């Protein structure tokens, strides 16, 4: 017997959001909300709450797989998780995050991997951490029909170079470079931009010089959309960056629930549910003692 643990396929009550919806919201000044998500069950709740964009981030390497940084995210796992999130939230825009070394080494391989996010991963858009030097790749992806979100500013996949997660664009030169990256990548065909951990001057510069929807994380309140790692927002991580203020404390809530479960198991009160034998069958049962 298969026991459903949730209700896959429950029709969502809202019409499907698309990149077009996000463009319309951005141009009419209506902010859209984005969160990371890594599984179908959670995706269902987030869609029920009205989320617009779900990013299956390479932060899954840390949050789901327990690695110390995002560079450890396996490509096949990222694609499988992306598909799970889309199945859970079919009416949200789902963004697959291309892991470290799935697009940097070779453009042909990058194109094939981006294609897998769309076909196997059911992604509506793929995100890659990029500077202006990735413009030719973004152009090829756009030509192939892959919608790309270019992630500029602080780029966690470069943690090995920077020596730790860092902000970006804090000098005039550095700020200009981040803005230039965004402009160049939009020109190359990126349908969306994401900027991480930059001063508001950088965000404003990008907004003034580009026209696609801009998602911000630690980039001030001005971007069209805002994103956080879900587990930071709902208080499941033990440390959050300064821009991620928890809105709930689900971690301690889980701990309390599990402590309650352990108590119930100890007391043998774990459940009131009983499976009953069919009528008359119990009497036919040979008791273990009679054998
Ligand atoms: O992987 C991720 O979760 C991200 C967000 C932090 C933007 O890239």
XYZ file of C-alpha atoms and ligand atoms in Angstrom:
299
model
C 0.000 0.000 0.000
C 1.348 3.423 -0.823
C 0.760 6.012 1.877
C 0.711 9.617 0.657
C 2.710 11.852 2.970
C 1.256 14.942 1.417
C -1.022 15.726 -1.436
C 0.981 15.901 -4.644
C -1.024 17.370 -7.440
C -3.406 19.367 -5.255
C -4.420 22.138 -7.605
C -3.116 25.492 -6.510
C -5.725 28.179 -6.193
C -3.861 30.836 -8.133
C -3.004 31.143 -11.811
C 0.531 30.294 -12.858
C 3.058 33.102 -12.497
C 5.558 33.533 -15.299
C 8.517 35.743 -16.146
C 5.964 37.975 -17.869
C 4.132 38.406 -14.550
C 7.395 39.409 -12.872
C 8.169 41.900 -15.647
C 4.697 43.401 -15.257
C 5.080 43.631 -11.470
C 8.531 45.192 -11.808
C 7.380 47.796 -14.270
C 4.311 48.703 -12.219
C 6.378 49.053 -9.028
C 4.760 46.068 -7.279
C 7.481 44.189 -5.345
C 7.646 40.408 -5.695
C 8.774 37.993 -2.988
C 11.299 35.229 -3.522
C 12.701 32.557 -1.205
C 14.977 29.589 -1.537
C 13.289 26.210 -1.350
C 14.647 22.710 -1.749
C 11.693 20.285 -1.499
C 8.138 19.776 -2.708
C 6.409 19.768 0.682
C 7.841 23.135 1.675
C 7.229 24.481 -1.833
C 3.515 23.693 -1.432
C 3.344 25.785 1.753
C 5.291 28.652 0.220
C 3.023 28.728 -2.820
C -0.058 28.586 -0.600
C 1.330 31.664 1.187
C 1.581 33.490 -2.133
C 5.326 33.424 -2.861
C 6.225 34.545 -6.382
C 9.670 33.003 -7.045
C 11.338 29.927 -5.556
C 15.084 29.585 -5.996
C 16.481 26.095 -5.608
C 19.755 27.644 -4.566
C 23.150 26.022 -4.397
C 22.832 26.931 -0.708
C 21.236 23.455 -0.647
C 24.854 22.278 -0.353
C 24.950 23.916 3.089
C 21.322 23.784 4.207
C 20.321 20.352 2.887
C 23.602 18.459 2.499
C 25.568 19.971 5.392
C 28.646 21.066 3.409
C 30.619 24.115 4.603
C 30.061 26.061 1.364
C 28.010 26.136 -1.817
C 30.839 24.909 -4.067
C 30.050 21.327 -3.054
C 26.585 21.244 -4.677
C 26.299 18.197 -6.966
C 24.669 18.996 -10.325
C 22.406 15.930 -10.461
C 21.098 16.636 -6.963
C 20.455 20.293 -7.833
C 18.425 19.265 -10.875
C 16.420 16.659 -8.938
C 15.641 19.126 -6.127
C 14.569 21.762 -8.669
C 12.072 19.356 -10.220
C 10.715 18.494 -6.757
C 10.141 22.162 -5.961
C 8.365 22.767 -9.282
C 6.129 19.737 -8.681
C 5.261 21.177 -5.266
C 4.730 24.726 -6.528
C 3.632 24.435 -10.153
C 2.270 27.975 -10.234
C 5.376 29.739 -8.950
C 8.382 30.812 -10.981
C 11.029 28.228 -10.110
C 14.672 29.113 -10.603
C 17.391 26.455 -10.760
C 20.826 27.503 -9.542
C 23.717 26.231 -11.658
C 26.322 24.756 -9.287
C 30.025 25.556 -9.185
C 31.820 24.086 -12.224
C 28.606 23.214 -14.058
C 29.016 26.258 -16.350
C 32.494 27.777 -15.854
C 34.727 25.260 -17.644
C 33.198 24.929 -21.074
C 30.322 26.697 -22.857
C 28.964 23.583 -24.598
C 28.840 21.714 -21.302
C 27.264 24.760 -19.646
C 24.542 24.854 -22.312
C 23.786 21.168 -21.891
C 23.646 21.543 -18.104
C 21.370 24.592 -18.339
C 19.153 22.583 -20.693
C 18.932 19.795 -18.114
C 17.676 22.298 -15.527
C 14.850 23.186 -17.912
C 13.937 19.696 -19.177
C 14.675 17.407 -16.186
C 14.561 20.090 -13.482
C 11.395 21.780 -14.791
C 13.055 25.144 -14.092
C 11.463 28.295 -15.477
C 14.784 30.116 -15.316
C 18.380 29.209 -14.484
C 20.661 31.362 -12.374
C 24.400 31.618 -12.665
C 26.945 33.691 -10.785
C 28.574 35.881 -13.393
C 30.582 38.933 -14.260
C 30.794 40.599 -17.664
C 33.193 37.908 -18.943
C 30.239 35.474 -18.955
C 28.331 37.568 -21.516
C 29.179 35.241 -24.451
C 27.840 32.265 -22.490
C 24.653 34.101 -21.490
C 24.222 35.040 -25.150
C 24.488 31.390 -26.192
C 22.009 30.343 -23.526
C 19.548 33.038 -24.594
C 19.953 31.967 -28.226
C 19.215 28.382 -27.182
C 16.035 29.536 -25.429
C 17.217 29.183 -21.833
C 15.998 32.042 -19.615
C 18.943 33.221 -17.527
C 19.106 35.177 -14.283
C 22.587 36.670 -13.871
C 23.770 36.819 -10.245
C 26.173 39.745 -9.715
C 27.774 41.458 -6.745
C 28.905 39.076 -4.030
C 29.319 35.628 -5.570
C 29.492 32.845 -2.977
C 30.919 30.334 -5.488
C 34.103 32.440 -5.450
C 34.563 31.814 -1.733
C 37.877 30.081 -2.470
C 39.210 33.290 -4.037
C 37.775 35.758 -1.555
C 38.599 33.657 1.505
C 35.060 33.927 2.879
C 31.617 35.248 2.070
C 32.041 38.959 1.414
C 30.144 42.051 0.344
C 30.894 43.657 -3.031
C 30.982 47.087 -4.672
C 32.110 49.109 -1.667
C 34.614 51.315 -3.491
C 33.676 53.504 -6.471
C 35.685 51.272 -8.831
C 34.226 48.082 -7.452
C 30.704 49.560 -7.543
C 31.165 50.555 -11.209
C 32.345 47.034 -12.024
C 29.250 45.417 -10.477
C 26.938 47.846 -12.303
C 28.827 47.221 -15.557
C 28.510 43.448 -15.048
C 24.732 43.815 -14.692
C 24.430 46.053 -17.755
C 26.599 43.757 -19.907
C 24.775 40.604 -18.835
C 21.370 42.123 -19.512
C 22.622 43.180 -22.934
C 23.790 39.589 -23.497
C 20.251 38.336 -22.933
C 19.737 37.795 -19.194
C 15.999 38.018 -18.498
C 16.520 38.755 -14.818
C 19.292 39.972 -12.523
C 20.097 39.156 -8.907
C 22.455 41.294 -6.864
C 23.911 40.162 -3.555
C 25.468 42.065 -0.635
C 26.136 45.493 -2.141
C 25.603 49.083 -0.976
C 22.397 50.794 -2.096
C 24.359 53.001 -4.531
C 25.189 49.886 -6.539
C 21.563 48.746 -6.535
C 20.406 52.169 -7.673
C 23.047 52.196 -10.412
C 21.823 48.828 -11.703
C 18.178 49.918 -11.564
C 18.968 53.108 -13.473
C 20.873 51.339 -16.216
C 18.952 48.082 -16.736
C 15.328 47.215 -17.425
C 14.855 43.529 -16.502
C 13.498 42.575 -13.049
C 16.172 42.858 -10.359
C 16.133 40.621 -7.278
C 18.128 41.794 -4.287
C 19.633 40.060 -1.273
C 21.413 42.364 1.119
C 21.113 45.118 -1.487
C 18.669 47.469 0.219
C 14.927 47.837 -0.294
C 14.930 49.147 -3.876
C 15.115 45.977 -6.036
C 11.907 44.774 -7.717
C 12.103 41.502 -5.798
C 13.711 40.414 -2.527
C 15.122 36.996 -1.696
C 16.408 35.243 1.409
C 17.398 31.723 2.295
C 14.171 30.290 3.751
C 15.918 28.654 6.697
C 17.455 32.014 7.678
C 14.062 33.720 7.488
C 12.207 31.155 9.586
C 14.853 30.746 12.266
C 16.227 27.318 11.421
C 19.859 28.326 10.987
C 22.156 29.071 13.905
C 23.692 32.099 12.187
C 22.198 34.494 9.655
C 23.829 37.297 7.668
C 22.928 40.787 8.926
C 20.379 41.359 6.162
C 18.419 38.204 7.014
C 16.325 38.937 10.062
C 14.298 35.878 11.139
C 10.527 36.321 11.063
C 9.823 33.099 13.031
C 11.646 30.568 15.210
C 10.809 27.262 13.559
C 14.076 25.583 14.647
C 13.229 25.741 18.380
C 9.635 24.768 17.475
C 10.906 21.603 15.740
C 13.100 20.865 18.756
C 10.090 21.196 21.097
C 7.957 18.965 18.884
C 10.650 16.276 18.756
C 11.131 16.437 22.536
C 7.366 15.839 22.803
C 7.615 12.873 20.440
C 10.462 11.348 22.454
C 8.335 11.690 25.611
C 5.365 10.014 23.894
C 7.554 7.141 22.697
C 8.961 6.661 26.222
C 5.438 6.681 27.704
C 4.095 4.335 25.008
C 1.517 6.975 24.083
C 2.874 7.595 20.616
C -0.467 6.938 18.932
C -4.143 6.138 19.599
C -4.485 4.652 16.137
C -4.957 0.863 15.967
C -5.228 -1.422 12.926
C -8.045 -3.922 13.667
C -8.127 -7.451 12.282
C -11.018 -8.204 9.960
C -14.141 -9.615 11.653
C -13.614 -13.228 12.900
C -9.943 -13.375 11.864
C -8.494 -12.841 15.295
C -10.080 -16.085 16.642
C -8.459 -18.085 13.832
C -5.046 -16.885 14.714
C -2.734 -19.531 16.156
C -1.339 -18.050 19.285
C 2.441 -18.136 19.376
C 2.155 -20.197 22.621
C 0.167 -23.010 20.886
C 2.974 -23.779 18.425
O 21.986 29.780 -3.564
C 21.313 30.663 -3.039
O 20.579 30.428 -2.102
C 21.454 32.013 -3.550
C 20.746 33.086 -2.802
C 21.425 33.350 -1.531
C 20.552 34.289 -3.640
O 22.106 32.233 -4.533
